Amino acid sequence: MKTLKLLTALLSCIALNISAQSEKVYHTFTSTRIINSQSTETVKEGYMDIRITHRFGDFMRDWKPENSWGNLLGLEEAADVMVGFEYGIKDNLTAGISRTKGGADMRQLMHGLLKYRPLTQTTDNAIPLSLAIVGTASWATMKRSNFDPFNPVLSSLSVCETCAGYFANRWRYALELHLARKFSSRFSMQLSPMLIWRNLVRSGEQNALFTANAAARIKLTKGMALMLDANLPFSSTFWGPNRRYEIPLGLGFEFETAGHCFQINFTNSKGIVGTDYISDTNSDWLNGEFRLGFTISRLVKLKKTFPEN
Amino acid sequence: MRYRKILLLAASIAVFTTFAAMSYPENSLKKSLNFDDDTPLSVLLEKFGEKPVYKQVQVTADAVEQGRALLRKGFTTAPNSKKTPRQSKFFVCTSCHNVQKEFDDLSIIHPEARLDYAVKKGIPFLQASTFYGIVNRTSFFNGDYQKKYENSLGIKEANKDLSAAINFCAVNNAQGRRLKEWEINSILAYFQTLELKVSDLKISADEKLQIQNVLNAGINDKTAIDLLKSKYAVAMPATFLKIPRFEIPDPSLYNDNKRLKDGKAIYEQACLNCHFQKKYSFFGLDKELLTFKALEKATRTENYIFSPYFLVREGLSPRMGHRFHMPLFTAEKMSPEQLESLYLYISAMAKKKYKE
């Protein structure tokens, strides 16, 4: 913790010193999210970002047309839904709260988020990258359900009221480091090492899950961009023929208007927030188990101040 | 004995005359003013018999600071020590008005001179007239603004009265609340600190001598008043222009560095002043290639509301659900040639024909 504080302070000093002389690069990405993953963008000071995200059901499971007609290409199902609010405390510090249905076993999730951007890329390459640090805490607020011997996760949550750590079982955390660079007005890319910590895991799994995320934005016009998002967990449960989970991959389009950002995407992950989808995606693109999703983001100015001319 | 009486009488008369001369008001020779560069223009004009047209207020440090805060931040601390409500959610006065000089020679108020000065001093190139010297002007919301607002309450009063003009702008342009009397007074007090001085005017040595002679004579002189008033604009004219038809520019214009530099200055000091980083508008602008391409394409589309041609000449009117609006540029604030230079710069950047 001390080391983290020191590192943050050092990075901020470097950034302040260099950015005092250099011009910052703005809008590496349009929004604070690239499909599912966080970007290095923060909400501007005094603004609130209101986000509504929806993930539909499987597009065409097992590539059988009857499966897609049954739920109208997944539109009649809701794999996950998110309503969230993120506020810009400072230009480089964002705090947020959101609620998701939950895409896996953990449901009725409340998420708290803190994002800090100590480094911003500069036009003269004095700082070649932007860096954002994101901390997320997720709490499953689901009610106790009946004992289910085939679902050890739910069982632990529901039955073992007197067990040590019952409340703790409901928590997950994520620590993300996002490094991004705007290569040109058309292309930005981001690489992110992450750590997901799950208090409660299935047998054979580790509490700590290290993962790497790669994301990119290809801007087609001033208001439209193509987005790519891939997450690569470092765990044997994600690789090989006996894997339990699948790699979350996403592809989408983003439309920006004055004040709104609309994203339409296809992804195999059901969950929306990192603590949910990174560790629990078990839908396979190759089986037609991907889904349509959208995000509507609206910026609202809460703090009515203007920088002086 | 007789001589002593005469001498005593003469001395008494001399002493009496001297005292009388010292205490004689106004037009006495002893009361002439030696003006210098720091002499406020209004003081000189008043000496020549021209009373200020605006309401005279007490200029205290507190009032000036309150006025300054209202103009720059939109709120201040009231006399009861409480923070005032924001005047407008959308703008502050300095969103559209500068507080410094905008011309080298205040008698030459062409938009070209205004742009040159803005580039030289690095000040924004805005739609509205500067507050500097506003108390020395005699009319406001002139020309086509009277036609634009002819159905709005208070426009006629705003033309002749600075206090009324301030409130008219606060409600109709800034889309905010009416200012209270003490707030208007504090703004006027701040404006008085921005009044023109002799040093702001281009007065030749001969003209200064002429003015000094009139001062020394201690008379009301219309010639001196006219001379001083010829050195600055007593009223800012306002002419609205139609949206120009788009015409493909002559390719040789892309070699005209002066026009491209003017266009660049207008883009940076007018457009980006409000739109960079979405400062006053959610419609963000920057110096990215895709932004220039989008603007260039928008300009070619007739009557498209995101066309710079449209926005500069028509602006965007406030409406329900979108009271954040864009004021237009009159001909006096951006000439047709300057608007064309702006398009030249945008298209040169979109086509990568211009290296900055």
CSV table of N, CA, C and O in Angstrom, one decimal, chain B residues 86-158:
chain,number,residue,atom,x,y,z
B,86,ARG,N,-26.0,31.6,-9.4
B,86,ARG,CA,-25.3,31.8,-10.6
B,86,ARG,C,-26.2,32.6,-11.6
B,86,ARG,O,-27.4,32.3,-11.6
B,87,GLN,N,-25.6,33.5,-12.3
B,87,GLN,CA,-26.4,34.3,-13.2
B,87,GLN,C,-26.9,33.5,-14.3
B,87,GLN,O,-28.1,33.6,-14.7
B,88,SER,N,-26.1,32.5,-14.9
B,88,SER,CA,-26.5,31.7,-16.0
B,88,SER,C,-25.9,30.3,-15.8
B,88,SER,O,-24.7,30.2,-15.4
B,89,LYS,N,-26.6,29.3,-16.1
B,89,LYS,CA,-26.0,27.9,-16.1
B,89,LYS,C,-25.1,27.7,-17.3
B,89,LYS,O,-24.4,26.7,-17.4
B,90,PHE,N,-25.3,28.5,-18.3
B,90,PHE,CA,-24.7,28.2,-19.7
B,90,PHE,C,-23.5,29.0,-20.0
B,90,PHE,O,-22.6,28.5,-20.7
B,91,PHE,N,-23.5,30.3,-19.6
B,91,PHE,CA,-22.4,31.2,-20.0
B,91,PHE,C,-22.0,32.0,-18.8
B,91,PHE,O,-22.7,32.2,-17.8
B,92,VAL,N,-20.8,32.6,-18.9
B,92,VAL,CA,-20.5,33.8,-18.1
B,92,VAL,C,-20.2,34.9,-19.2
B,92,VAL,O,-20.2,34.7,-20.4
B,93,CYS,N,-20.2,36.2,-18.7
B,93,CYS,CA,-20.1,37.3,-19.6
B,93,CYS,C,-18.8,37.2,-20.5
B,93,CYS,O,-18.9,37.5,-21.7
B,94,THR,N,-17.8,36.7,-19.9
B,94,THR,CA,-16.5,36.7,-20.6
B,94,THR,C,-16.5,35.5,-21.6
B,94,THR,O,-15.5,35.2,-22.2
B,95,SER,N,-17.6,34.7,-21.7
B,95,SER,CA,-17.6,33.7,-22.7
B,95,SER,C,-17.7,34.3,-24.1
B,95,SER,O,-17.1,33.8,-25.0
B,96,CYS,N,-18.3,35.5,-24.2
B,96,CYS,CA,-18.5,36.2,-25.5
B,96,CYS,C,-17.8,37.5,-25.5
B,96,CYS,O,-17.7,38.1,-26.6
B,97,HIS,N,-17.4,38.1,-24.4
B,97,HIS,CA,-16.8,39.5,-24.4
B,97,HIS,C,-15.4,39.4,-23.8
B,97,HIS,O,-15.2,38.8,-22.7
B,98,ASN,N,-14.5,40.1,-24.5
B,98,ASN,CA,-13.2,40.3,-23.9
B,98,ASN,C,-13.3,41.4,-22.9
B,98,ASN,O,-14.3,42.2,-22.8
B,99,VAL,N,-12.3,41.6,-22.0
B,99,VAL,CA,-12.2,42.7,-21.1
B,99,VAL,C,-11.0,43.6,-21.4
B,99,VAL,O,-10.6,44.5,-20.6
B,100,GLN,N,-10.3,43.3,-22.5
B,100,GLN,CA,-9.2,44.1,-22.9
B,100,GLN,C,-9.4,44.8,-24.2
B,100,GLN,O,-10.4,44.5,-24.9
B,101,LYS,N,-8.5,45.7,-24.6
B,101,LYS,CA,-8.6,46.3,-25.9
B,101,LYS,C,-8.6,45.3,-27.0
B,101,LYS,O,-8.0,44.2,-26.9
B,102,GLU,N,-9.3,45.6,-28.1
B,102,GLU,CA,-9.3,44.7,-29.2
B,102,GLU,C,-8.7,45.3,-30.5
B,102,GLU,O,-8.7,44.6,-31.5
B,103,PHE,N,-8.3,46.6,-30.4
B,103,PHE,CA,-7.8,47.2,-31.6
B,103,PHE,C,-6.5,48.0,-31.2
B,103,PHE,O,-6.5,48.6,-30.1
B,104,ASP,N,-5.6,48.1,-32.1
B,104,ASP,CA,-4.5,49.0,-31.9
B,104,ASP,C,-4.9,50.4,-31.9
B,104,ASP,O,-4.6,51.2,-31.0
B,105,ASP,N,-5.7,50.8,-32.9
B,105,ASP,CA,-6.2,52.1,-33.1
B,105,ASP,C,-7.7,52.0,-32.9
B,105,ASP,O,-8.4,51.4,-33.7
B,106,LEU,N,-8.2,52.6,-31.8
B,106,LEU,CA,-9.7,52.4,-31.5
B,106,LEU,C,-10.6,53.0,-32.5
B,106,LEU,O,-11.8,52.8,-32.4
B,107,SER,N,-10.1,53.9,-33.4
B,107,SER,CA,-10.9,54.5,-34.4
B,107,SER,C,-11.1,53.6,-35.6
B,107,SER,O,-11.9,53.9,-36.5
B,108,ILE,N,-10.2,52.6,-35.7
B,108,ILE,CA,-10.3,51.7,-36.9
B,108,ILE,C,-10.8,50.4,-36.4
B,108,ILE,O,-10.0,49.6,-35.8
B,109,ILE,N,-12.0,50.1,-36.6
B,109,ILE,CA,-12.6,48.9,-36.0
B,109,ILE,C,-13.0,47.9,-37.0
B,109,ILE,O,-14.0,47.2,-36.9
B,110,HIS,N,-12.2,47.8,-38.1
B,110,HIS,CA,-12.4,46.7,-39.1
B,110,HIS,C,-12.1,45.4,-38.5
B,110,HIS,O,-11.2,45.2,-37.6
B,111,PRO,N,-12.8,44.3,-38.9
B,111,PRO,CA,-12.5,43.0,-38.4
B,111,PRO,C,-11.1,42.5,-38.7
B,111,PRO,O,-10.5,41.7,-37.9
B,112,GLU,N,-10.5,43.0,-39.8
B,112,GLU,CA,-9.1,42.6,-40.1
B,112,GLU,C,-8.2,43.2,-39.0
B,112,GLU,O,-7.3,42.5,-38.5
B,113,ALA,N,-8.4,44.4,-38.6
B,113,ALA,CA,-7.6,45.1,-37.6
B,113,ALA,C,-7.8,44.3,-36.2
B,113,ALA,O,-6.9,44.1,-35.5
B,114,ARG,N,-9.1,43.9,-36.0
B,114,ARG,CA,-9.4,43.2,-34.8
B,114,ARG,C,-8.7,41.8,-34.7
B,114,ARG,O,-8.2,41.4,-33.7
B,115,LEU,N,-8.6,41.2,-35.9
B,115,LEU,CA,-8.0,39.9,-35.9
B,115,LEU,C,-6.5,40.0,-35.7
B,115,LEU,O,-5.8,39.3,-35.0
B,116,ASP,N,-5.9,41.0,-36.4
B,116,ASP,CA,-4.5,41.2,-36.2
B,116,ASP,C,-4.1,41.5,-34.8
B,116,ASP,O,-3.1,41.0,-34.3
B,117,TYR,N,-4.9,42.3,-34.1
B,117,TYR,CA,-4.6,42.6,-32.7
B,117,TYR,C,-4.8,41.4,-31.9
B,117,TYR,O,-4.0,41.1,-30.9
B,118,ALA,N,-5.8,40.6,-32.2
B,118,ALA,CA,-6.1,39.4,-31.4
B,118,ALA,C,-4.9,38.4,-31.5
B,118,ALA,O,-4.5,37.8,-30.5
B,119,VAL,N,-4.3,38.3,-32.7
B,119,VAL,CA,-3.2,37.4,-32.9
B,119,VAL,C,-2.0,38.0,-32.2
B,119,VAL,O,-1.2,37.2,-31.5
B,120,LYS,N,-1.8,39.3,-32.3
B,120,LYS,CA,-0.6,39.9,-31.6
B,120,LYS,C,-0.7,39.7,-30.1
B,120,LYS,O,0.3,39.5,-29.5
B,121,LYS,N,-1.9,39.9,-29.6
B,121,LYS,CA,-2.0,39.8,-28.1
B,121,LYS,C,-2.4,38.5,-27.6
B,121,LYS,O,-2.4,38.3,-26.4
B,122,GLY,N,-2.7,37.6,-28.5
B,122,GLY,CA,-3.1,36.2,-28.0
B,122,GLY,C,-4.5,36.2,-27.3
B,122,GLY,O,-4.7,35.5,-26.3
B,123,ILE,N,-5.4,37.1,-27.7
B,123,ILE,CA,-6.7,37.2,-27.0
B,123,ILE,C,-7.8,36.5,-27.9
B,123,ILE,O,-7.6,36.4,-29.1
B,124,PRO,N,-8.8,36.0,-27.3
B,124,PRO,CA,-9.9,35.4,-28.1
B,124,PRO,C,-10.5,36.3,-29.1
B,124,PRO,O,-10.6,37.5,-28.9
B,125,PHE,N,-10.9,35.8,-30.2
B,125,PHE,CA,-11.6,36.5,-31.3
B,125,PHE,C,-13.1,36.2,-31.1
B,125,PHE,O,-13.5,35.2,-31.7
B,126,LEU,N,-13.8,37.0,-30.4
B,126,LEU,CA,-15.2,36.7,-30.0
B,126,LEU,C,-16.2,37.4,-30.8
B,126,LEU,O,-16.0,38.4,-31.5
B,127,GLN,N,-17.5,36.9,-30.6
B,127,GLN,CA,-18.6,37.5,-31.3
B,127,GLN,C,-19.0,38.8,-30.8
B,127,GLN,O,-19.5,39.6,-31.6
B,128,ALA,N,-18.8,39.1,-29.5
B,128,ALA,CA,-19.4,40.3,-28.9
B,128,ALA,C,-18.3,41.4,-28.7
B,128,ALA,O,-17.1,41.0,-28.7
B,129,SER,N,-18.7,42.6,-28.5
B,129,SER,CA,-17.7,43.7,-28.4
B,129,SER,C,-17.1,43.6,-27.0
B,129,SER,O,-17.7,43.2,-26.0
B,130,THR,N,-15.9,44.1,-26.9
B,130,THR,CA,-15.2,44.1,-25.6
B,130,THR,C,-15.8,45.0,-24.6
B,130,THR,O,-16.5,46.0,-24.9
B,131,PHE,N,-15.6,44.6,-23.3
B,131,PHE,CA,-16.1,45.5,-22.2
B,131,PHE,C,-15.1,46.7,-22.0
B,131,PHE,O,-15.5,47.6,-21.3
B,132,TYR,N,-14.0,46.6,-22.6
B,132,TYR,CA,-13.0,47.7,-22.4
B,132,TYR,C,-13.5,48.9,-23.1
B,132,TYR,O,-13.7,48.9,-24.3
B,133,GLY,N,-13.7,50.0,-22.3
B,133,GLY,CA,-14.2,51.2,-22.9
B,133,GLY,C,-15.7,51.2,-23.1
B,133,GLY,O,-16.2,52.2,-23.7
B,134,ILE,N,-16.4,50.2,-22.5
B,134,ILE,CA,-17.9,50.2,-22.8
B,134,ILE,C,-18.6,51.4,-22.2
B,134,ILE,O,-19.6,51.9,-22.7
B,135,VAL,N,-18.0,51.9,-21.1
B,135,VAL,CA,-18.7,53.1,-20.4
B,135,VAL,C,-18.5,54.4,-21.3
B,135,VAL,O,-19.2,55.3,-21.0
B,136,ASN,N,-17.6,54.3,-22.2
B,136,ASN,CA,-17.4,55.5,-23.1
B,136,ASN,C,-18.2,55.4,-24.3
B,136,ASN,O,-18.3,56.4,-25.1
B,137,ARG,N,-18.9,54.3,-24.5
B,137,ARG,CA,-19.8,54.2,-25.7
B,137,ARG,C,-21.2,54.8,-25.3
B,137,ARG,O,-21.6,54.9,-24.1
B,138,THR,N,-21.9,55.2,-26.3
B,138,THR,CA,-23.2,55.9,-26.1
B,138,THR,C,-24.4,55.0,-26.5
B,138,THR,O,-25.5,55.3,-26.1
B,139,SER,N,-24.2,53.9,-27.2
B,139,SER,CA,-25.3,53.0,-27.5
B,139,SER,C,-24.9,51.6,-27.6
B,139,SER,O,-23.7,51.3,-27.9
B,140,PHE,N,-25.8,50.7,-27.5
B,140,PHE,CA,-25.6,49.3,-27.4
B,140,PHE,C,-26.6,48.5,-28.2
B,140,PHE,O,-27.7,49.1,-28.5
B,141,PHE,N,-26.4,47.2,-28.5
B,141,PHE,CA,-27.3,46.5,-29.3
B,141,PHE,C,-27.8,47.3,-30.5
B,141,PHE,O,-28.9,47.6,-30.7
B,142,ASN,N,-26.7,47.7,-31.3
B,142,ASN,CA,-27.0,48.6,-32.4
B,142,ASN,C,-27.4,47.8,-33.7
B,142,ASN,O,-27.3,46.6,-33.7
B,143,GLY,N,-27.7,48.6,-34.7
B,143,GLY,CA,-27.9,48.0,-36.0
B,143,GLY,C,-28.9,46.9,-36.1
B,143,GLY,O,-30.0,47.0,-35.6
B,144,ASP,N,-28.5,45.8,-36.6
B,144,ASP,CA,-29.4,44.6,-36.9
B,144,ASP,C,-29.8,43.9,-35.6
B,144,ASP,O,-30.7,43.1,-35.6
B,145,TYR,N,-29.1,44.2,-34.5
B,145,TYR,CA,-29.5,43.6,-33.2
B,145,TYR,C,-30.9,44.2,-32.8
B,145,TYR,O,-31.7,43.5,-32.2
B,146,GLN,N,-31.1,45.4,-33.2
B,146,GLN,CA,-32.4,46.0,-32.9
B,146,GLN,C,-33.5,45.3,-33.7
B,146,GLN,O,-34.6,45.1,-33.2
B,147,LYS,N,-33.2,44.9,-34.9
B,147,LYS,CA,-34.2,44.2,-35.7
B,147,LYS,C,-34.4,42.8,-35.2
B,147,LYS,O,-35.5,42.2,-35.1
B,148,LYS,N,-33.2,42.1,-34.8
B,148,LYS,CA,-33.3,40.7,-34.3
B,148,LYS,C,-34.2,40.7,-33.1
B,148,LYS,O,-35.0,39.7,-32.9
B,149,TYR,N,-34.1,41.6,-32.2
B,149,TYR,CA,-34.8,41.6,-30.9
B,149,TYR,C,-36.0,42.5,-30.9
B,149,TYR,O,-36.4,42.9,-29.8
B,150,GLU,N,-36.5,42.9,-32.1
B,150,GLU,CA,-37.5,44.0,-32.0
B,150,GLU,C,-38.7,43.6,-31.3
B,150,GLU,O,-39.4,44.5,-30.8
B,151,ASN,N,-39.0,42.3,-31.2
B,151,ASN,CA,-40.2,41.9,-30.4
B,151,ASN,C,-39.9,41.5,-29.0
B,151,ASN,O,-40.7,41.1,-28.2
B,152,SER,N,-38.6,41.7,-28.6
B,152,SER,CA,-38.2,41.4,-27.2
B,152,SER,C,-38.4,42.6,-26.3
B,152,SER,O,-38.0,43.7,-26.7
B,153,LEU,N,-38.8,42.3,-25.1
B,153,LEU,CA,-39.0,43.4,-24.1
B,153,LEU,C,-37.7,44.0,-23.7
B,153,LEU,O,-36.8,43.3,-23.3
B,154,GLY,N,-37.6,45.3,-23.8
B,154,GLY,CA,-36.4,46.0,-23.2
B,154,GLY,C,-35.3,46.3,-24.2
B,154,GLY,O,-34.3,46.9,-23.9
B,155,ILE,N,-35.6,45.9,-25.5
B,155,ILE,CA,-34.5,46.1,-26.5
B,155,ILE,C,-34.3,47.6,-26.8
B,155,ILE,O,-33.1,48.1,-26.9
B,156,LYS,N,-35.3,48.4,-26.8
B,156,LYS,CA,-35.2,49.8,-27.1
B,156,LYS,C,-34.4,50.5,-25.9
B,156,LYS,O,-33.6,51.4,-26.1
B,157,GLU,N,-34.8,50.1,-24.7
B,157,GLU,CA,-34.1,50.7,-23.5
B,157,GLU,C,-32.6,50.3,-23.5
B,157,GLU,O,-31.7,51.1,-23.2
B,158,ALA,N,-32.4,49.1,-23.9
B,158,ALA,CA,-31.0,48.5,-23.9
B,158,ALA,C,-30.1,49.3,-24.9
B,158,ALA,O,-28.9,49.3,-24.8
